[in-house]
Short mmCIF file of C-alpha atoms and ligand atoms in Angstrom, two decimals:
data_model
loop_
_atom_site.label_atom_id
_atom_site.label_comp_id
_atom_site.label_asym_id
_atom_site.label_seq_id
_atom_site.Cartn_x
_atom_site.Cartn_y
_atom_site.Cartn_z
CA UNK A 1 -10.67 7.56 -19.43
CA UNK A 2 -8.90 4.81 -19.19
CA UNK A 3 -5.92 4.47 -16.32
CA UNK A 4 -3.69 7.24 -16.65
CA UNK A 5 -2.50 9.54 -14.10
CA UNK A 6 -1.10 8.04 -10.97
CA UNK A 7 -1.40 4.44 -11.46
CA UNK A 8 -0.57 2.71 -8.42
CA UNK A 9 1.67 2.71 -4.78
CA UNK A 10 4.60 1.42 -6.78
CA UNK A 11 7.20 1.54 -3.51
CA UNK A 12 7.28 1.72 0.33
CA UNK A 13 9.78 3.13 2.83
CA UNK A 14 9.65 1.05 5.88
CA UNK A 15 11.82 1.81 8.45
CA UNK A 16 12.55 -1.65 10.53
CA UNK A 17 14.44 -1.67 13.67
CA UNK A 18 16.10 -4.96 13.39
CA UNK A 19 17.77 -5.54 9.56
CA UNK A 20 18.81 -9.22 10.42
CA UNK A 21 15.03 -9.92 11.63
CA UNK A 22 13.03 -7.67 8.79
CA UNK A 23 15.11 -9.27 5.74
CA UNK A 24 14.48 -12.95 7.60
CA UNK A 25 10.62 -11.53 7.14
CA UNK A 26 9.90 -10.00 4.35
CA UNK A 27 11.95 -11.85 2.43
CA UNK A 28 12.84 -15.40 3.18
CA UNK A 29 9.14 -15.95 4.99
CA UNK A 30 6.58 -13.35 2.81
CA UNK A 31 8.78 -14.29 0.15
CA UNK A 32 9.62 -11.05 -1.63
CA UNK A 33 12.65 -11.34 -4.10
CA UNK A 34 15.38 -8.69 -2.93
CA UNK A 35 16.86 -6.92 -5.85
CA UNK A 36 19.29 -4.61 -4.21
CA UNK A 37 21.42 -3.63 -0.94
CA UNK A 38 22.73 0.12 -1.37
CA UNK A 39 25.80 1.63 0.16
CA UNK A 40 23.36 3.12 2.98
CA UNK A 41 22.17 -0.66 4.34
CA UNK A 42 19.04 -0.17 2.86
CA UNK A 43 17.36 -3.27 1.03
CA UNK A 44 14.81 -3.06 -1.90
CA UNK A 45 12.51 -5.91 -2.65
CA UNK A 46 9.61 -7.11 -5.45
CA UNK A 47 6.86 -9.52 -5.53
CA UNK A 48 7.28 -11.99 -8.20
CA UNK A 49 4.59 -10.07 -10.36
CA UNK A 50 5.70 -6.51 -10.27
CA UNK A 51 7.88 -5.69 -13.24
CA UNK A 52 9.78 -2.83 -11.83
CA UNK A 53 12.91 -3.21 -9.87
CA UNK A 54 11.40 -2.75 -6.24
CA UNK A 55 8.37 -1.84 -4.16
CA UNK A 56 9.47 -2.16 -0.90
CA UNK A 57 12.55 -0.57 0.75
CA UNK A 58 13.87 -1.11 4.15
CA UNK A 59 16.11 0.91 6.19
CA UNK A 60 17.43 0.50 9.96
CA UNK A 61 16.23 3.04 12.17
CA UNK A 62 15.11 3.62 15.72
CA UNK A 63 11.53 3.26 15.70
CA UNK A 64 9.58 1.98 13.06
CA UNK A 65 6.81 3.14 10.51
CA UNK A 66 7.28 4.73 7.18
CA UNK A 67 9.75 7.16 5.98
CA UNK A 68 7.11 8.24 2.60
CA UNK A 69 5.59 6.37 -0.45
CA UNK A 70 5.11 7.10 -3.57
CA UNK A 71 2.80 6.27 -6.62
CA UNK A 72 3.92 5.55 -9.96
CA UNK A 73 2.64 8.03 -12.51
CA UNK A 74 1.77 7.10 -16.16
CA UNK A 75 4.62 9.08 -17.66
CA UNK A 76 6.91 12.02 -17.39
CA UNK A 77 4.51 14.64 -19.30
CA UNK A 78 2.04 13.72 -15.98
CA UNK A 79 4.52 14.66 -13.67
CA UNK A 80 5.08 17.96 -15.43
CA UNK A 81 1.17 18.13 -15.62
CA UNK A 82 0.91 17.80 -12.03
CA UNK A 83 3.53 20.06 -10.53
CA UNK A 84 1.90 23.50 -10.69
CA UNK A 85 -1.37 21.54 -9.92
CA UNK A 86 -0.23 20.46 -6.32
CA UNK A 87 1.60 23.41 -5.77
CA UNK A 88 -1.78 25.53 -6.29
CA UNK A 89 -3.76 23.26 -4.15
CA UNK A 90 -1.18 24.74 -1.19
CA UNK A 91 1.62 22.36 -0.90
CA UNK A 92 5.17 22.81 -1.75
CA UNK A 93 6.64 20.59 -4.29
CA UNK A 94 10.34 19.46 -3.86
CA UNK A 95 12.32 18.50 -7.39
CA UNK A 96 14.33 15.21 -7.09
CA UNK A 97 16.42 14.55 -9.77
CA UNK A 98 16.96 10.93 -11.72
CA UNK A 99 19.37 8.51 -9.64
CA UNK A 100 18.49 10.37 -6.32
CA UNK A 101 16.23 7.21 -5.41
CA UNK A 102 18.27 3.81 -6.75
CA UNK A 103 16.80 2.93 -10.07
CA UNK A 104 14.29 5.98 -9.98
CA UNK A 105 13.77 8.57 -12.51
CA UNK A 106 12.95 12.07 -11.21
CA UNK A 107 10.51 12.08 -8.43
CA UNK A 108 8.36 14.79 -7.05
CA UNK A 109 7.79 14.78 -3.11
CA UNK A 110 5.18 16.99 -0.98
CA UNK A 111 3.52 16.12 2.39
CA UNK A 112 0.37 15.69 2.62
CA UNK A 113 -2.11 17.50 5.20
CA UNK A 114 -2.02 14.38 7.32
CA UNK A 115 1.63 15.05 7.47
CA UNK A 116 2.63 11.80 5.30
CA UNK A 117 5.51 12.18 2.89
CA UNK A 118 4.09 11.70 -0.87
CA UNK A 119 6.59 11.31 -3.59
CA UNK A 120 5.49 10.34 -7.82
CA UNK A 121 7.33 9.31 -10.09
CA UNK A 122 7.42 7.94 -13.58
CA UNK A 123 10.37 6.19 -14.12
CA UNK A 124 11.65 2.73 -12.78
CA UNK A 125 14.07 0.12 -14.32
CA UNK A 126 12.50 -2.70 -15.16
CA UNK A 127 13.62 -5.84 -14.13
CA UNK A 128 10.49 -7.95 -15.63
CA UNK A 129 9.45 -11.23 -13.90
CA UNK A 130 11.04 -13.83 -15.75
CA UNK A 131 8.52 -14.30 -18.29
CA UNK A 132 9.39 -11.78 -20.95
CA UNK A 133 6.72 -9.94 -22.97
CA UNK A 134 6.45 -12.67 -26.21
CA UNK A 135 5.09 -16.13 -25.77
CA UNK A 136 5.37 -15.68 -22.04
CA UNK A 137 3.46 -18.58 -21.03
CA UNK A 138 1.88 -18.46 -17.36
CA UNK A 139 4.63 -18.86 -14.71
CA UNK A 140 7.78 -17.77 -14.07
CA UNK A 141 10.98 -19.39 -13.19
CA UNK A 142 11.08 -22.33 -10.57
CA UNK A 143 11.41 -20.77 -7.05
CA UNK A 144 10.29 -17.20 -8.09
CA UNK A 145 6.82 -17.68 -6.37
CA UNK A 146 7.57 -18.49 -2.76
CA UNK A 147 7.04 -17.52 0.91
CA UNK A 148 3.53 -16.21 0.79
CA UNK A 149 3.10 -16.66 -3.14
CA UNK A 150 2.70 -12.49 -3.07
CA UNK A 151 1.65 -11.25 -5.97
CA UNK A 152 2.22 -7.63 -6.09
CA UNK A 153 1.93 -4.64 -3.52
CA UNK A 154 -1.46 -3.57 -3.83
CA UNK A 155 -2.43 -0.31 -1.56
CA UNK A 156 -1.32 1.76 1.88
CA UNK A 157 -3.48 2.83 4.56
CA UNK A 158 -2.00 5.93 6.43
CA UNK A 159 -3.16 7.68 9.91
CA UNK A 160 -3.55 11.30 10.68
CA UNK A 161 -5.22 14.53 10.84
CA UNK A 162 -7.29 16.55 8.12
CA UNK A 163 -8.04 13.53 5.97
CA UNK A 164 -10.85 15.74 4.56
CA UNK A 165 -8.38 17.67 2.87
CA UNK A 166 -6.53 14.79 1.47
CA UNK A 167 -9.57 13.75 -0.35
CA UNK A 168 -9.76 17.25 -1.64
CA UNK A 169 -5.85 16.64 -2.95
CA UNK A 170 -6.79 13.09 -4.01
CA UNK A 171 -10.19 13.96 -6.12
CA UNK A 172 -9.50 17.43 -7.66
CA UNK A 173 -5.97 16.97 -8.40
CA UNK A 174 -5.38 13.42 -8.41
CA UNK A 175 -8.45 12.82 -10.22
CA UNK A 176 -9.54 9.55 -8.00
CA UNK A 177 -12.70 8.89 -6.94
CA UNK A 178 -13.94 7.81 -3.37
CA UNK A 179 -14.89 4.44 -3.51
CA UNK A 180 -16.00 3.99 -0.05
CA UNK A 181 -16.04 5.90 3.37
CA UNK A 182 -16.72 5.08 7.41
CA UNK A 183 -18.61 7.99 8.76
CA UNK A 184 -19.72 8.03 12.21
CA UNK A 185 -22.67 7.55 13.05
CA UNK A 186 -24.25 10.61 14.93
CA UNK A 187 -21.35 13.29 13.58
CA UNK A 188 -21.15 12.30 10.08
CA UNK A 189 -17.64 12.97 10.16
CA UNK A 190 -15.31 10.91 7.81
CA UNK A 191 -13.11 8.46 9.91
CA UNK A 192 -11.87 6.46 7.48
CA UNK A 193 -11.67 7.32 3.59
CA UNK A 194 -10.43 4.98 0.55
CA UNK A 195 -9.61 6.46 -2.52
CA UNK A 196 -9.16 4.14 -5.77
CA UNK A 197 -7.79 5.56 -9.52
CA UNK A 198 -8.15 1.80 -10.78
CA UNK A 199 -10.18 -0.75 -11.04
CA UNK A 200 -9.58 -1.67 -6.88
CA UNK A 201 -11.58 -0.76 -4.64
CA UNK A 202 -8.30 1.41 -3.12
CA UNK A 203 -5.43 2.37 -4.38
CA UNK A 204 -4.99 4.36 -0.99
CA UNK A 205 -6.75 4.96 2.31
CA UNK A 206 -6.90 7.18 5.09
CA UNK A 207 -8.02 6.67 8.63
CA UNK A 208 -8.59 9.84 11.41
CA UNK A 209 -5.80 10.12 13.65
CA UNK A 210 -5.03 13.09 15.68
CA UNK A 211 -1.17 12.69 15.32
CA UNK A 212 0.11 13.19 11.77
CA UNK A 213 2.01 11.10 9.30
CA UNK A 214 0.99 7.78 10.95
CA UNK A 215 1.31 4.00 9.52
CA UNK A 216 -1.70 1.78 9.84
CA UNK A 217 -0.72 -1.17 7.22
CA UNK A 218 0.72 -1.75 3.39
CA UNK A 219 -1.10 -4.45 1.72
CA UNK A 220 0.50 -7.10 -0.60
CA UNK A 221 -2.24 -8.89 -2.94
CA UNK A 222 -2.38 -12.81 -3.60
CA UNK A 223 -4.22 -14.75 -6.17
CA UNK A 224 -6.93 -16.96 -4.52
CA UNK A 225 -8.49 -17.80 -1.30
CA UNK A 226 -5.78 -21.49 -1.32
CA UNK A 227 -2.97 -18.72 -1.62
CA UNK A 228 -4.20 -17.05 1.73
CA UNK A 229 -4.64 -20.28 3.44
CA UNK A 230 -1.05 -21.43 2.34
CA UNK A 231 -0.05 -17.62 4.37
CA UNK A 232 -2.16 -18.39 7.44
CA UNK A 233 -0.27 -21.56 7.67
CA UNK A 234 3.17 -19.87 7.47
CA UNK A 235 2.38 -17.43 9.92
CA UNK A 236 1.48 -19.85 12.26
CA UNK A 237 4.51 -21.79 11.18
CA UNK A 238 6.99 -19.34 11.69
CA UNK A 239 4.97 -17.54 15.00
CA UNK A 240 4.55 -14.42 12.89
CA UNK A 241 2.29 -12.04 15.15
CA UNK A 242 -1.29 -11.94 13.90
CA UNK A 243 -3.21 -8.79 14.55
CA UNK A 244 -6.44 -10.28 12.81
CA UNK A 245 -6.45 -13.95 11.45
CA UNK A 246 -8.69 -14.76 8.23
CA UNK A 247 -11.53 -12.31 7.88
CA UNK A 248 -13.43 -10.86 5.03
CA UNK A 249 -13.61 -6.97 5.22
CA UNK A 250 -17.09 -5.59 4.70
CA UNK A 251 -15.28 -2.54 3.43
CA UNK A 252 -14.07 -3.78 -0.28
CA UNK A 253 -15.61 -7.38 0.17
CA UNK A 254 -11.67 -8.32 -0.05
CA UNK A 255 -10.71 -11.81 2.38
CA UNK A 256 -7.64 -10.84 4.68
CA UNK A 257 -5.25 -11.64 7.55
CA UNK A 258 -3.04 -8.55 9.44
CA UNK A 259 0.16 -9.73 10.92
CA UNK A 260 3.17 -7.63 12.04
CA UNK A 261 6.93 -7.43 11.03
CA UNK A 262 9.26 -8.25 13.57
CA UNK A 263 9.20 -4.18 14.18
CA UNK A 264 5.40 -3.71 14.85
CA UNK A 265 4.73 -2.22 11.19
CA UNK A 266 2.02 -3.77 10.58
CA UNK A 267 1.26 -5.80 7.13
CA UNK A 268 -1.50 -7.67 5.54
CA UNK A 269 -2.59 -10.00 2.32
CA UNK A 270 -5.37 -10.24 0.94
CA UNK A 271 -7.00 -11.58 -2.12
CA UNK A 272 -10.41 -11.16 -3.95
CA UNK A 273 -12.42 -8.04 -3.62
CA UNK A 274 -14.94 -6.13 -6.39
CA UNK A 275 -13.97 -4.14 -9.43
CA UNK A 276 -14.69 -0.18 -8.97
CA UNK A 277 -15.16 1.83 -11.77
CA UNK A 278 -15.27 6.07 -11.90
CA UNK A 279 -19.00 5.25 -11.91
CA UNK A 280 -19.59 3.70 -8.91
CA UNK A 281 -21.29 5.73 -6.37
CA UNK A 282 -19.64 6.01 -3.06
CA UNK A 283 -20.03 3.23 -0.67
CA UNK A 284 -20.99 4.40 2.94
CA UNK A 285 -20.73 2.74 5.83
CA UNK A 286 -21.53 4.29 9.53
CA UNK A 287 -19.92 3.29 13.12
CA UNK A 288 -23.64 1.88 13.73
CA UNK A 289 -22.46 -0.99 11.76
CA UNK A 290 -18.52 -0.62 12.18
CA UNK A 291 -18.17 -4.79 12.93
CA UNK A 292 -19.84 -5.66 9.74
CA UNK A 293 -17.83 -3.15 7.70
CA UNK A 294 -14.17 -4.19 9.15
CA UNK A 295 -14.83 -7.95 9.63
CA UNK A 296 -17.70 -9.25 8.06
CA UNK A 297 -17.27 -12.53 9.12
CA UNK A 298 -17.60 -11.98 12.65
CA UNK A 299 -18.68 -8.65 13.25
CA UNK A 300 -15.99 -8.05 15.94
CA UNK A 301 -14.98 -4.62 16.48
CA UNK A 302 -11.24 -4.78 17.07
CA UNK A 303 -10.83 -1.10 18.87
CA UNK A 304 -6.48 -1.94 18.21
CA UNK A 305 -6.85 -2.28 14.79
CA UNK A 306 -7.81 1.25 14.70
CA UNK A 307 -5.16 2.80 17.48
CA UNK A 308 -2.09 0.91 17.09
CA UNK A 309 -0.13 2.17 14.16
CA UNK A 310 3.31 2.81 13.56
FE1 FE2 B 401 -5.87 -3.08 3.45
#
């Protein structure tokens, strides 16, 4: 079937500790374009790409990480197709009504079994990109690709326990397949899991963690290879902590850098990567190998990358 269903992460909750420091980030230096500042402080931003009014949100709080995310659904009838459905896989379903969430239509929220907050929705103004939809030629407006040319938000990877049952709640309800897994070696116990409903090779991951509802990184997606050099050179610009300069991930083939917000949420771009289809079997890759399958390039096992999350 073609892409119906939930379609994509279409909007992050970050909690940030400093506002004046996270809006100097992730907006005048990645370059997102902020669309709105509500009457709570909180500040909602796009890439220059994404048609809808915001993916990321930001909100002041005391320690960082995320507050929940949630995927855009293909429309309303899905949301009312998917109710009962997550409700009889065991988790309670909360009812948020239009306007709750600025911009939003209704939203549905659970928490998942690793203890993140899931919300879906199917409605969210559209704001566009400057092109319009008729003879929209190939760029926007001058100035609306900056900062780290981002192109949209792309996927999530989240931290915690009982990821085996998310993949339950992401295959038989959710109706994505597993594109690839880290098992270890001698247990054959999942550690890591990435789910796509797309053509990407994740839409969403999750990594074993024994504490629930953790925050390992949100990914924003860039055009080329030049358009991730021209980020490594900001970030060394602007002293942006790097958690793992340019690298190509074995794991979905896609060339990356991590770096961290001013809070210690930690971020990365990336560009290229393969297509995935329902079809395509299950990638596997074992802790035998774990250098090759997180950085390709260099085979470096980086044990931080996999314990410090927010
Ligand atoms: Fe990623």
């Amino acid at each position: 079937m073609a892409i119906r269903g939930l379609l994509r992460v279409g909007e992050v909750a970050f909690r940030v500790m400093d506002m004046k420091l996270a809006r100097q980030h992730y907006g005048e230096r990645m370059g997102l374009i902020e669309t709105l500042e509500d009457a709570d402080g909180r500040v909602y931003y796009k890439t220059w790409d994404e048609l809808d009014h915001h993916s990321v949100v930001i909100r002041e709080a005391d320690r960082p990480g995320i507050d929940h995310f949630a995927f855009k659904v293909y429309d309303d009838a899905t949301l009312t197709d998917l109710e009962p459905k997550i409700e009889a896989f065991g988790l309670k379903v909360e009812r948020i009504p239009a306007g709750v969430y600025p911009k939003s239509g209704r939203r549905l929220s659970f928490v998942l079994p690793t203890g993140h907050t899931m919300q879906l929705y199917a409605e969210m103004e559209r704001v566009g990109n400057t092109m319009g939809y008729h003879n929209p030629g190939v760029l926007p407006d001058e100035g609306v690709i900056r900062g780290f040319r981002i192109e949209r938000l792309d996927h999530i990877l989240l931290g915690g326990p009982n990821i085996e049952e998310n993949e339950r709640l992401f295959t038989e309800v959710f109706e994505m397949s597993v594109s690839e897994r880290i098992i270890d070696a001698d247990s054959k116990v999942s550690m890591a899991i990435f789910f796509s409903g797309s053509n990407k090779p994740h839409d969403i991951a999750f990594q074993a963690q024994p504490d629930g509802n953790r925050f390992h990184h949100a990914s924003f997606r860039l055009q080329s290879a030049a358009d991730l050099v021209h980020a490594a050179d900001l970030i060394g610009k602007y002293r942006i902590p790097v958690d793992v300069s340019s690298n190509r991930h074995g794991v979905t083939r896609g060339l990356t850098i991590y770096f961290f917000d001013p809070s210690g949420n930690r971020n990365e771009v990336f560009t290229e990567g393969y297509m995935h289809y329902p079809d395509s079997p299950t990638i596997v890759w074992d802790t035998n190998d774990l250098g090759h399958a997180s950085w390709s390039q260099d085979n470096v096992v980086r044990p931080s990358f996999f314990t410090v999350l927010t």
